[in-house]
CSV table of C-alpha atoms in Angstrom, one decimal:
chain,number,residue,atom,x,y,z
A,1,UNK,CA,120.9,83.2,190.1
A,2,UNK,CA,121.0,80.9,187.1
A,3,UNK,CA,118.5,78.8,188.1
A,4,UNK,CA,116.2,81.9,186.5
A,5,UNK,CA,118.1,81.7,183.3
A,6,UNK,CA,117.3,77.8,182.8
A,7,UNK,CA,113.6,78.1,180.1
A,8,UNK,CA,110.6,77.4,182.2
A,9,UNK,CA,109.3,75.4,180.0
A,10,UNK,CA,112.4,72.9,181.6
A,11,UNK,CA,111.7,73.3,185.5
A,12,UNK,CA,108.2,72.5,183.8
A,13,UNK,CA,109.5,69.5,182.4
A,14,UNK,CA,111.3,68.2,185.2
A,15,UNK,CA,107.7,68.2,187.8
A,16,UNK,CA,106.2,66.6,184.9
A,17,UNK,CA,108.7,63.8,185.0
A,18,UNK,CA,109.3,63.8,188.9
A,19,UNK,CA,105.0,63.8,189.0
A,20,UNK,CA,105.0,60.4,186.4
A,21,UNK,CA,107.6,58.8,188.6
A,22,UNK,CA,105.8,59.6,192.3
A,23,UNK,CA,108.8,61.3,193.1
A,24,UNK,CA,106.5,64.9,193.6
A,25,UNK,CA,105.9,66.0,197.0
A,26,UNK,CA,103.8,68.5,196.9
A,27,UNK,CA,99.9,67.7,198.0
A,28,UNK,CA,98.6,69.7,194.9
A,29,UNK,CA,101.0,68.5,192.9
A,30,UNK,CA,99.5,65.1,192.7
A,31,UNK,CA,96.1,65.6,191.3
A,32,UNK,CA,97.8,67.8,188.3
A,33,UNK,CA,99.2,65.7,186.2
A,34,UNK,CA,97.5,67.2,182.5
A,35,UNK,CA,97.5,70.6,184.4
A,36,UNK,CA,102.0,70.1,184.2
A,37,UNK,CA,101.6,68.6,180.9
A,38,UNK,CA,99.3,71.2,179.9
A,39,UNK,CA,101.4,73.9,181.1
A,40,UNK,CA,104.1,72.5,179.4
A,41,UNK,CA,102.8,72.3,176.2
A,42,UNK,CA,101.9,76.5,176.3
A,43,UNK,CA,105.0,77.4,177.5
A,44,UNK,CA,107.3,75.6,175.1
A,45,UNK,CA,105.0,76.8,172.7
A,46,UNK,CA,105.9,81.1,174.0
A,47,UNK,CA,109.1,80.1,174.0
A,48,UNK,CA,108.7,78.9,170.5
A,49,UNK,CA,107.3,82.1,169.7
A,50,UNK,CA,109.5,84.8,171.3
A,51,UNK,CA,112.7,83.0,169.3
A,52,UNK,CA,110.7,82.9,166.2
A,53,UNK,CA,110.3,87.0,166.9
A,54,UNK,CA,113.4,87.0,167.9
A,55,UNK,CA,115.3,85.2,165.2
A,56,UNK,CA,117.8,83.2,167.9
A,57,UNK,CA,117.1,80.2,170.2
A,58,UNK,CA,117.9,80.7,174.2
A,59,UNK,CA,121.5,80.8,174.6
A,60,UNK,CA,121.8,82.5,171.4
A,61,UNK,CA,123.9,85.4,170.9
A,62,UNK,CA,124.0,88.2,168.3
A,63,UNK,CA,121.3,89.8,168.5
A,64,UNK,CA,120.5,92.5,165.4
A,65,UNK,CA,120.2,96.1,166.2
A,66,UNK,CA,116.1,97.2,167.0
A,67,UNK,CA,115.5,93.0,166.9
A,68,UNK,CA,114.7,92.9,171.3
A,69,UNK,CA,116.2,90.3,173.6
A,70,UNK,CA,114.8,88.9,176.3
A,71,UNK,CA,113.8,89.9,179.3
A,72,UNK,CA,112.8,87.1,182.5
A,73,UNK,CA,109.1,86.1,182.7
A,74,UNK,CA,106.0,86.9,183.8
A,75,UNK,CA,103.9,84.7,185.4
A,76,UNK,CA,100.5,84.5,183.6
A,77,UNK,CA,97.2,82.2,184.6
A,78,UNK,CA,95.1,79.9,182.3
A,79,UNK,CA,91.3,79.3,182.8
A,80,UNK,CA,90.5,75.8,182.4
A,81,UNK,CA,88.2,72.7,182.8
A,82,UNK,CA,90.9,70.9,185.0
A,83,UNK,CA,91.5,74.3,187.9
A,84,UNK,CA,92.9,77.8,186.9
A,85,UNK,CA,96.6,77.2,184.9
A,86,UNK,CA,99.8,79.2,186.0
A,87,UNK,CA,102.4,79.7,183.1
A,88,UNK,CA,105.4,81.3,183.0
A,89,UNK,CA,105.8,83.3,179.3
A,90,UNK,CA,108.8,85.5,177.9
A,91,UNK,CA,108.8,88.5,178.0
A,92,UNK,CA,111.2,91.1,175.2
A,93,UNK,CA,112.2,94.0,175.1
A,94,UNK,CA,114.2,96.2,172.9
A,95,UNK,CA,111.8,96.6,170.4
A,96,UNK,CA,110.9,100.1,167.8
A,97,UNK,CA,107.2,98.2,168.1
A,98,UNK,CA,106.3,96.4,172.0
A,99,UNK,CA,106.1,92.2,171.6
A,100,UNK,CA,102.7,91.4,171.8
A,101,UNK,CA,102.2,87.7,172.2
A,102,UNK,CA,99.4,86.5,169.8
A,103,UNK,CA,99.9,83.3,171.2
A,104,UNK,CA,98.3,84.5,174.7
A,105,UNK,CA,95.1,85.7,173.7
A,106,UNK,CA,94.4,83.2,171.2
A,107,UNK,CA,95.3,80.5,174.3
A,108,UNK,CA,92.5,82.1,176.6
A,109,UNK,CA,90.0,80.2,174.3
A,110,UNK,CA,91.5,77.4,173.4
A,111,UNK,CA,91.9,75.4,176.8
A,112,UNK,CA,90.1,72.0,175.8
A,113,UNK,CA,92.5,72.1,172.7
A,114,UNK,CA,95.4,72.5,175.0
A,115,UNK,CA,94.4,70.1,177.5
A,116,UNK,CA,93.7,67.1,174.6
A,117,UNK,CA,97.0,67.7,173.2
A,118,UNK,CA,98.5,67.5,176.9
A,119,UNK,CA,96.4,64.2,177.7
A,120,UNK,CA,98.1,63.0,173.5
A,121,UNK,CA,101.0,63.6,174.2
A,122,UNK,CA,101.6,61.9,177.4
A,123,UNK,CA,99.2,59.1,175.9
A,124,UNK,CA,101.0,58.4,172.6
A,125,UNK,CA,102.6,61.4,171.0
A,126,UNK,CA,101.4,64.1,168.7
A,127,UNK,CA,101.8,64.7,165.1
A,128,UNK,CA,103.0,67.9,163.8
A,129,UNK,CA,99.2,68.6,162.5
A,130,UNK,CA,98.1,68.2,165.7
A,131,UNK,CA,100.1,70.7,167.3
A,132,UNK,CA,99.5,73.4,164.5
A,133,UNK,CA,96.0,73.2,164.8
A,134,UNK,CA,96.1,73.9,168.4
A,135,UNK,CA,98.1,77.2,167.5
A,136,UNK,CA,95.8,78.5,164.3
A,137,UNK,CA,94.0,81.5,164.9
A,138,UNK,CA,90.5,82.2,163.7
A,139,UNK,CA,91.6,83.3,159.8
A,140,UNK,CA,93.8,80.4,159.7
A,141,UNK,CA,97.1,81.8,160.0
A,142,UNK,CA,99.8,79.8,161.8
A,143,UNK,CA,101.0,81.4,165.2
A,144,UNK,CA,103.9,79.8,165.0
A,145,UNK,CA,106.4,79.0,162.0
A,146,UNK,CA,106.7,75.8,160.6
A,147,UNK,CA,109.6,75.1,161.6
A,148,UNK,CA,108.9,76.3,165.7
A,149,UNK,CA,106.1,73.8,165.6
A,150,UNK,CA,108.4,71.3,164.3
A,151,UNK,CA,110.4,71.6,166.8
A,152,UNK,CA,107.5,71.6,169.6
A,153,UNK,CA,106.5,68.1,168.0
A,154,UNK,CA,109.7,66.7,167.6
A,155,UNK,CA,110.2,67.7,172.2
A,156,UNK,CA,106.8,66.6,173.0
A,157,UNK,CA,107.7,63.3,171.4
A,158,UNK,CA,110.2,62.8,172.7
A,159,UNK,CA,108.8,63.4,176.0
A,160,UNK,CA,106.6,60.7,175.5
A,161,UNK,CA,109.0,58.5,174.3
A,162,UNK,CA,110.5,59.3,177.0
A,163,UNK,CA,108.0,58.7,179.5
A,164,UNK,CA,106.8,55.5,177.4
A,165,UNK,CA,110.3,53.5,177.1
A,166,UNK,CA,111.8,55.0,180.8
A,167,UNK,CA,114.1,52.9,182.9
A,168,UNK,CA,112.1,51.3,185.4
A,169,UNK,CA,115.0,49.6,186.8
A,170,UNK,CA,114.7,52.2,190.2
A,171,UNK,CA,111.9,50.8,191.0
A,172,UNK,CA,111.4,48.2,192.7
A,173,UNK,CA,108.5,47.3,193.0
A,174,UNK,CA,107.4,45.0,195.4
A,175,UNK,CA,103.3,45.4,194.8
A,176,UNK,CA,102.2,45.0,191.2
A,177,UNK,CA,98.8,46.1,190.3
A,178,UNK,CA,97.2,45.5,186.9
A,179,UNK,CA,93.8,46.3,185.6
A,180,UNK,CA,91.5,46.9,182.7
A,181,UNK,CA,89.3,49.9,182.7
A,182,UNK,CA,86.5,48.6,179.9
A,183,UNK,CA,85.7,52.3,178.2
A,184,UNK,CA,83.9,53.2,175.1
A,185,UNK,CA,86.9,54.9,173.1
A,186,UNK,CA,85.5,55.2,170.3
A,187,UNK,CA,81.9,56.9,170.0
A,188,UNK,CA,79.1,53.8,168.7
A,189,UNK,CA,81.9,50.7,169.2
A,190,UNK,CA,81.9,49.0,171.8
A,191,UNK,CA,84.0,49.4,175.2
A,192,UNK,CA,87.6,48.5,174.8
A,193,UNK,CA,89.8,47.5,177.8
A,194,UNK,CA,92.4,50.9,179.1
A,195,UNK,CA,94.9,48.6,180.7
A,196,UNK,CA,96.7,50.1,183.1
A,197,UNK,CA,100.2,49.0,185.8
A,198,UNK,CA,100.7,50.6,188.5
A,199,UNK,CA,102.9,49.9,191.9
A,200,UNK,CA,104.3,50.3,195.5
A,201,UNK,CA,107.9,50.5,195.8
A,202,UNK,CA,110.2,49.5,198.4
A,203,UNK,CA,110.3,52.6,200.4
A,204,UNK,CA,105.8,52.8,200.3
A,205,UNK,CA,106.2,55.1,197.1
A,206,UNK,CA,103.0,54.1,194.5
A,207,UNK,CA,103.9,54.3,190.4
A,208,UNK,CA,102.2,54.4,187.7
A,209,UNK,CA,104.6,52.6,185.1
A,210,UNK,CA,102.6,51.6,181.7
A,211,UNK,CA,99.4,52.2,180.2
A,212,UNK,CA,98.0,50.8,177.1
A,213,UNK,CA,94.7,51.8,175.2
A,214,UNK,CA,92.5,49.9,173.4
A,215,UNK,CA,94.1,46.8,174.4
A,216,UNK,CA,92.4,43.5,174.3
A,217,UNK,CA,93.1,41.2,177.8
A,218,UNK,CA,93.8,38.0,176.2
A,219,UNK,CA,97.2,36.5,177.0
A,220,UNK,CA,99.4,37.7,174.0
A,221,UNK,CA,97.8,41.0,174.3
A,222,UNK,CA,99.0,41.4,178.6
A,223,UNK,CA,102.2,39.5,178.3
A,224,UNK,CA,103.3,41.9,176.0
A,225,UNK,CA,102.1,44.9,178.4
A,226,UNK,CA,104.3,43.0,181.1
A,227,UNK,CA,107.3,42.5,178.6
A,228,UNK,CA,107.4,46.3,177.4
A,229,UNK,CA,107.8,47.1,181.0
A,230,UNK,CA,109.9,43.8,181.3
A,231,UNK,CA,112.8,44.9,179.0
A,232,UNK,CA,112.9,48.6,180.8
A,233,UNK,CA,114.2,46.6,183.8
A,234,UNK,CA,111.5,45.7,186.3
A,235,UNK,CA,112.1,42.9,188.2
A,236,UNK,CA,110.0,40.7,190.0
A,237,UNK,CA,107.4,42.0,192.3
A,238,UNK,CA,106.5,40.2,195.6
A,239,UNK,CA,102.5,40.2,194.7
A,240,UNK,CA,100.8,40.9,191.6
A,241,UNK,CA,97.2,41.5,191.8
A,242,UNK,CA,94.6,41.4,188.9
A,243,UNK,CA,90.9,40.7,188.5
A,244,UNK,CA,90.2,37.3,187.0
A,245,UNK,CA,90.3,37.5,183.3
A,246,UNK,CA,91.6,34.2,181.6
A,247,UNK,CA,94.6,36.0,179.6
A,248,UNK,CA,95.5,38.1,182.7
A,249,UNK,CA,96.0,35.4,185.0
A,250,UNK,CA,97.9,32.6,182.0
A,251,UNK,CA,100.3,36.6,181.7
A,252,UNK,CA,101.2,36.9,185.1
A,253,UNK,CA,102.1,32.8,185.4
A,254,UNK,CA,104.0,33.3,182.2
A,255,UNK,CA,105.7,36.4,182.6
A,256,UNK,CA,106.2,36.8,186.7
A,257,UNK,CA,106.6,33.3,187.8
A,258,UNK,CA,108.8,33.9,190.9
A,259,UNK,CA,105.5,36.2,192.4
A,260,UNK,CA,102.6,35.5,194.1
A,261,UNK,CA,99.3,36.1,192.5
A,262,UNK,CA,96.4,37.9,194.5
A,263,UNK,CA,92.7,37.9,192.6
A,264,UNK,CA,91.3,40.7,193.3
A,265,UNK,CA,89.0,40.5,195.8
A,266,UNK,CA,86.6,42.8,194.8
A,267,UNK,CA,85.6,41.8,191.4
A,268,UNK,CA,85.4,38.1,193.5
A,269,UNK,CA,82.8,39.0,196.1
A,270,UNK,CA,80.5,40.9,193.1
A,271,UNK,CA,80.6,37.1,191.1
A,272,UNK,CA,79.6,36.3,194.7
A,273,UNK,CA,77.1,38.2,195.3
A,274,UNK,CA,75.2,37.5,192.3
A,275,UNK,CA,75.3,33.5,192.7
A,276,UNK,CA,73.3,33.9,196.3
A,277,UNK,CA,69.5,35.4,197.6
A,278,UNK,CA,69.7,39.2,198.8
A,279,UNK,CA,68.2,37.9,202.2
A,280,UNK,CA,71.1,35.3,202.3
A,281,UNK,CA,73.8,37.6,201.1
A,282,UNK,CA,74.7,39.6,204.4
A,283,UNK,CA,75.6,36.0,206.4
A,284,UNK,CA,77.3,34.5,203.8
A,285,UNK,CA,79.2,37.5,203.6
A,286,UNK,CA,80.5,37.8,206.5
A,287,UNK,CA,81.3,34.3,206.4
A,288,UNK,CA,83.8,34.2,203.3
A,289,UNK,CA,84.8,38.0,204.2
A,290,UNK,CA,86.0,35.9,207.8
A,291,UNK,CA,87.9,33.7,205.3
A,292,UNK,CA,90.0,36.5,203.2
A,293,UNK,CA,90.5,38.5,206.2
A,294,UNK,CA,91.9,35.4,208.6
A,295,UNK,CA,95.4,36.2,210.2
A,296,UNK,CA,97.4,33.5,207.8
A,297,UNK,CA,96.2,31.2,204.8
A,298,UNK,CA,96.2,27.9,207.3
A,299,UNK,CA,93.7,29.4,209.4
A,300,UNK,CA,91.7,30.8,205.9
A,301,UNK,CA,91.7,27.5,204.9
A,302,UNK,CA,90.3,25.4,207.9
A,303,UNK,CA,87.3,28.5,208.0
A,304,UNK,CA,86.7,27.8,204.3
A,305,UNK,CA,86.1,23.6,204.7
A,306,UNK,CA,83.3,25.8,206.8
A,307,UNK,CA,81.8,27.5,204.2
A,308,UNK,CA,81.5,25.2,201.4
A,309,UNK,CA,80.0,22.5,204.7
A,310,UNK,CA,77.4,24.4,204.9
A,311,UNK,CA,76.7,26.2,202.0
A,312,UNK,CA,77.6,22.9,199.1
A,313,UNK,CA,74.3,22.1,199.0
A,314,UNK,CA,71.8,24.5,199.0
A,315,UNK,CA,74.5,27.3,196.5
A,316,UNK,CA,76.6,25.2,194.6
A,317,UNK,CA,77.2,27.4,192.6
A,318,UNK,CA,78.0,30.1,194.8
A,319,UNK,CA,80.8,27.5,196.4
A,320,UNK,CA,81.8,26.6,193.1
A,321,UNK,CA,82.0,30.5,192.4
A,322,UNK,CA,84.5,30.5,196.1
A,323,UNK,CA,86.8,27.1,195.6
A,324,UNK,CA,87.4,28.6,191.8
A,325,UNK,CA,91.1,30.0,192.3
A,326,UNK,CA,90.8,30.1,196.2
A,327,UNK,CA,94.8,30.1,196.8
A,328,UNK,CA,95.0,33.4,194.8
A,329,UNK,CA,92.3,34.6,196.9
A,330,UNK,CA,94.7,34.4,199.8
A,331,UNK,CA,97.5,35.0,198.7
A,332,UNK,CA,97.9,38.5,200.5
A,333,UNK,CA,97.8,36.8,204.0
A,334,UNK,CA,101.3,35.5,203.3
A,335,UNK,CA,102.1,39.5,203.4
A,336,UNK,CA,102.6,42.0,205.8
A,337,UNK,CA,99.5,42.8,208.1
A,338,UNK,CA,99.4,46.1,207.8
A,339,UNK,CA,99.6,45.6,203.8
A,340,UNK,CA,97.2,42.7,203.0
A,341,UNK,CA,93.6,46.3,203.2
A,342,UNK,CA,95.7,47.8,200.3
A,343,UNK,CA,96.8,45.2,198.3
A,344,UNK,CA,93.7,42.5,198.1
A,345,UNK,CA,92.1,44.8,195.1
A,346,UNK,CA,92.4,46.4,192.3
A,347,UNK,CA,89.6,48.4,193.2
A,348,UNK,CA,91.1,52.2,193.3
A,349,UNK,CA,91.1,53.1,189.7
A,350,UNK,CA,87.8,51.5,188.9
A,351,UNK,CA,85.8,53.3,191.8
A,352,UNK,CA,87.1,57.0,190.6
A,353,UNK,CA,85.7,55.9,187.2
A,354,UNK,CA,82.5,55.3,188.4
A,355,UNK,CA,82.6,59.1,189.3
A,356,UNK,CA,83.8,60.2,186.3
A,357,UNK,CA,81.9,58.3,183.9
A,358,UNK,CA,78.8,59.8,186.7
A,359,UNK,CA,79.7,63.3,185.2
A,360,UNK,CA,80.3,62.6,181.5
A,361,UNK,CA,76.8,61.4,181.1
A,362,UNK,CA,75.2,65.1,181.3
A,363,UNK,CA,77.8,65.8,178.4
A,364,UNK,CA,76.9,64.5,174.8
A,365,UNK,CA,79.9,63.2,172.7
A,366,UNK,CA,82.2,63.0,175.5
A,367,UNK,CA,83.8,59.7,174.3
A,368,UNK,CA,86.5,59.6,172.6
A,369,UNK,CA,90.3,58.0,172.9
A,370,UNK,CA,91.8,61.6,174.3
A,371,UNK,CA,89.1,62.2,176.9
A,372,UNK,CA,89.6,58.4,177.3
A,373,UNK,CA,92.9,58.8,178.4
A,374,UNK,CA,92.7,62.0,179.8
A,375,UNK,CA,90.2,60.9,183.0
A,376,UNK,CA,92.3,57.9,183.5
A,377,UNK,CA,95.9,59.5,184.0
A,378,UNK,CA,93.5,61.8,186.4
A,379,UNK,CA,92.2,58.4,188.1
A,380,UNK,CA,95.8,57.2,188.6
A,381,UNK,CA,96.9,60.6,190.8
A,382,UNK,CA,94.0,60.8,192.2
A,383,UNK,CA,94.3,57.4,193.5
A,384,UNK,CA,97.9,57.9,194.1
A,385,UNK,CA,96.4,60.2,197.2
A,386,UNK,CA,95.1,56.7,198.8
A,387,UNK,CA,98.1,55.5,198.7
A,388,UNK,CA,100.0,57.4,201.5
A,389,UNK,CA,99.3,55.4,204.3
A,390,UNK,CA,101.4,52.1,203.1
A,391,UNK,CA,104.3,52.5,205.0
A,392,UNK,CA,107.9,49.7,205.3
A,393,UNK,CA,109.2,49.0,208.7
A,394,UNK,CA,112.1,46.9,209.5
A,395,UNK,CA,109.7,44.3,210.6
A,396,UNK,CA,108.0,44.3,207.4
A,397,UNK,CA,111.4,44.4,205.7
A,398,UNK,CA,112.5,41.3,207.2
A,399,UNK,CA,108.7,40.2,206.5
A,400,UNK,CA,108.7,40.5,203.2
A,401,UNK,CA,112.0,38.9,202.9
A,402,UNK,CA,111.3,36.0,204.2
A,403,UNK,CA,107.8,35.7,201.3
A,404,UNK,CA,110.9,36.2,199.0
A,405,UNK,CA,112.8,33.5,200.0
A,406,UNK,CA,109.5,31.4,200.7
A,407,UNK,CA,108.4,32.1,196.7
A,408,UNK,CA,112.2,31.6,195.4
A,409,UNK,CA,112.3,28.2,197.0
A,410,UNK,CA,108.8,27.4,195.5
A,411,UNK,CA,110.0,28.5,191.9
A,412,UNK,CA,112.8,26.6,192.1
A,413,UNK,CA,110.6,23.2,193.4
A,414,UNK,CA,108.5,23.5,190.0
A,415,UNK,CA,108.9,21.8,187.4
A,416,UNK,CA,111.1,24.9,185.4
A,417,UNK,CA,110.1,22.1,182.2
A,418,UNK,CA,106.9,23.3,181.2
A,419,UNK,CA,105.8,25.4,178.2
A,420,UNK,CA,105.1,29.0,180.4
A,421,UNK,CA,108.0,28.5,182.7
A,422,UNK,CA,110.6,28.3,179.4
A,423,UNK,CA,108.2,31.1,177.9
A,424,UNK,CA,109.2,33.0,181.0
A,425,UNK,CA,112.6,32.0,181.5
A,426,UNK,CA,113.2,33.3,177.4
A,427,UNK,CA,111.4,36.6,179.0
A,428,UNK,CA,113.7,37.1,181.4
A,429,UNK,CA,116.4,36.6,179.5
A,430,UNK,CA,115.4,39.1,177.0
A,431,UNK,CA,114.9,41.4,179.8
A,432,UNK,CA,118.3,40.8,181.4
A,433,UNK,CA,120.5,41.6,177.6
A,434,UNK,CA,118.4,44.9,177.3
A,435,UNK,CA,119.3,46.2,180.3
A,436,UNK,CA,123.1,45.4,179.9
């Protein structure tokens, strides 16, 4: 069949793209982003090695006598820290001396380098030197020709660029999440936010949209982060969920003026707990949770008045915190009741990172941009496992349509001459032009 004549790396690349875009349905595959990327690099390197040995590309004819020919693939297994990776290695027959792959032998002791290459490919592209270092023998000999290294680097760079520049208009994002996880990317320096954006689509699927390492959470940087997605076709989500960083909030209001904004309740509850004595906190917590989980915003506002009246005198700083940005804390109550638990917090990713940090404490000198990005991608795929329960029935779609009408009416009723609104309109015009 024709499918067997397609290079194995092409099938791996398609699986990787499907995983990144949330289209891969295999339960095992969703947790193997780094594994797939590692397999892709290894398969492309093996195919480049075969091309060097034969002197011609995959579909080219004209073999010289004794030079050999391609004879299918053989499955191999590579043990890595992420688990065993299966890959396909091209076989060569018809040679006077049997073909032996130096790269297969070399890869057995270089799995960490290959995994780092995989993360580098996914996050920011590769230099030729990166690839040469990964495929250089102990004696310094380069296992691939410089032409093959250059070709591989260009392909991996294209893969990275495809991810970073891919069209997002095919994803109708209903709920958009943005969070900055502070990590020590560079040894000896302060933690820096790794910005991530992901969302739920109108069919209940989840998709990783954007990732930026070493970013700041000021309004200008986050606006640029959003505008990049806008320019690639991201529409107006129904709801944007974030923490309380002022720069992030300002960027959301500027770039998504037609969307509701939800304040992450996990962050807010932690802030409140720090302002309330431990012996009183269980009672206060129950009262506040009743507000945030009320059947409607109107009921939440009424319950909030009772909380303020009962605790304003003794817990003034906590009540100030409770009242701050209150409407954003209850924005999720506009949405279908079956979705509310999943959309009121950005904490999915953060909880996973706590476990990763615990594991890395026992590994010396583990931090660096590549390992952190590797953790980020791994955490994103594990987070996807927690998002499977969200459903969109016809009833919920009708609810969402009504919320959209209300938000549009509120947007048109607002003062569109404000600087923020004018900037948002400009961003949207630019995005529309780039899509056309």
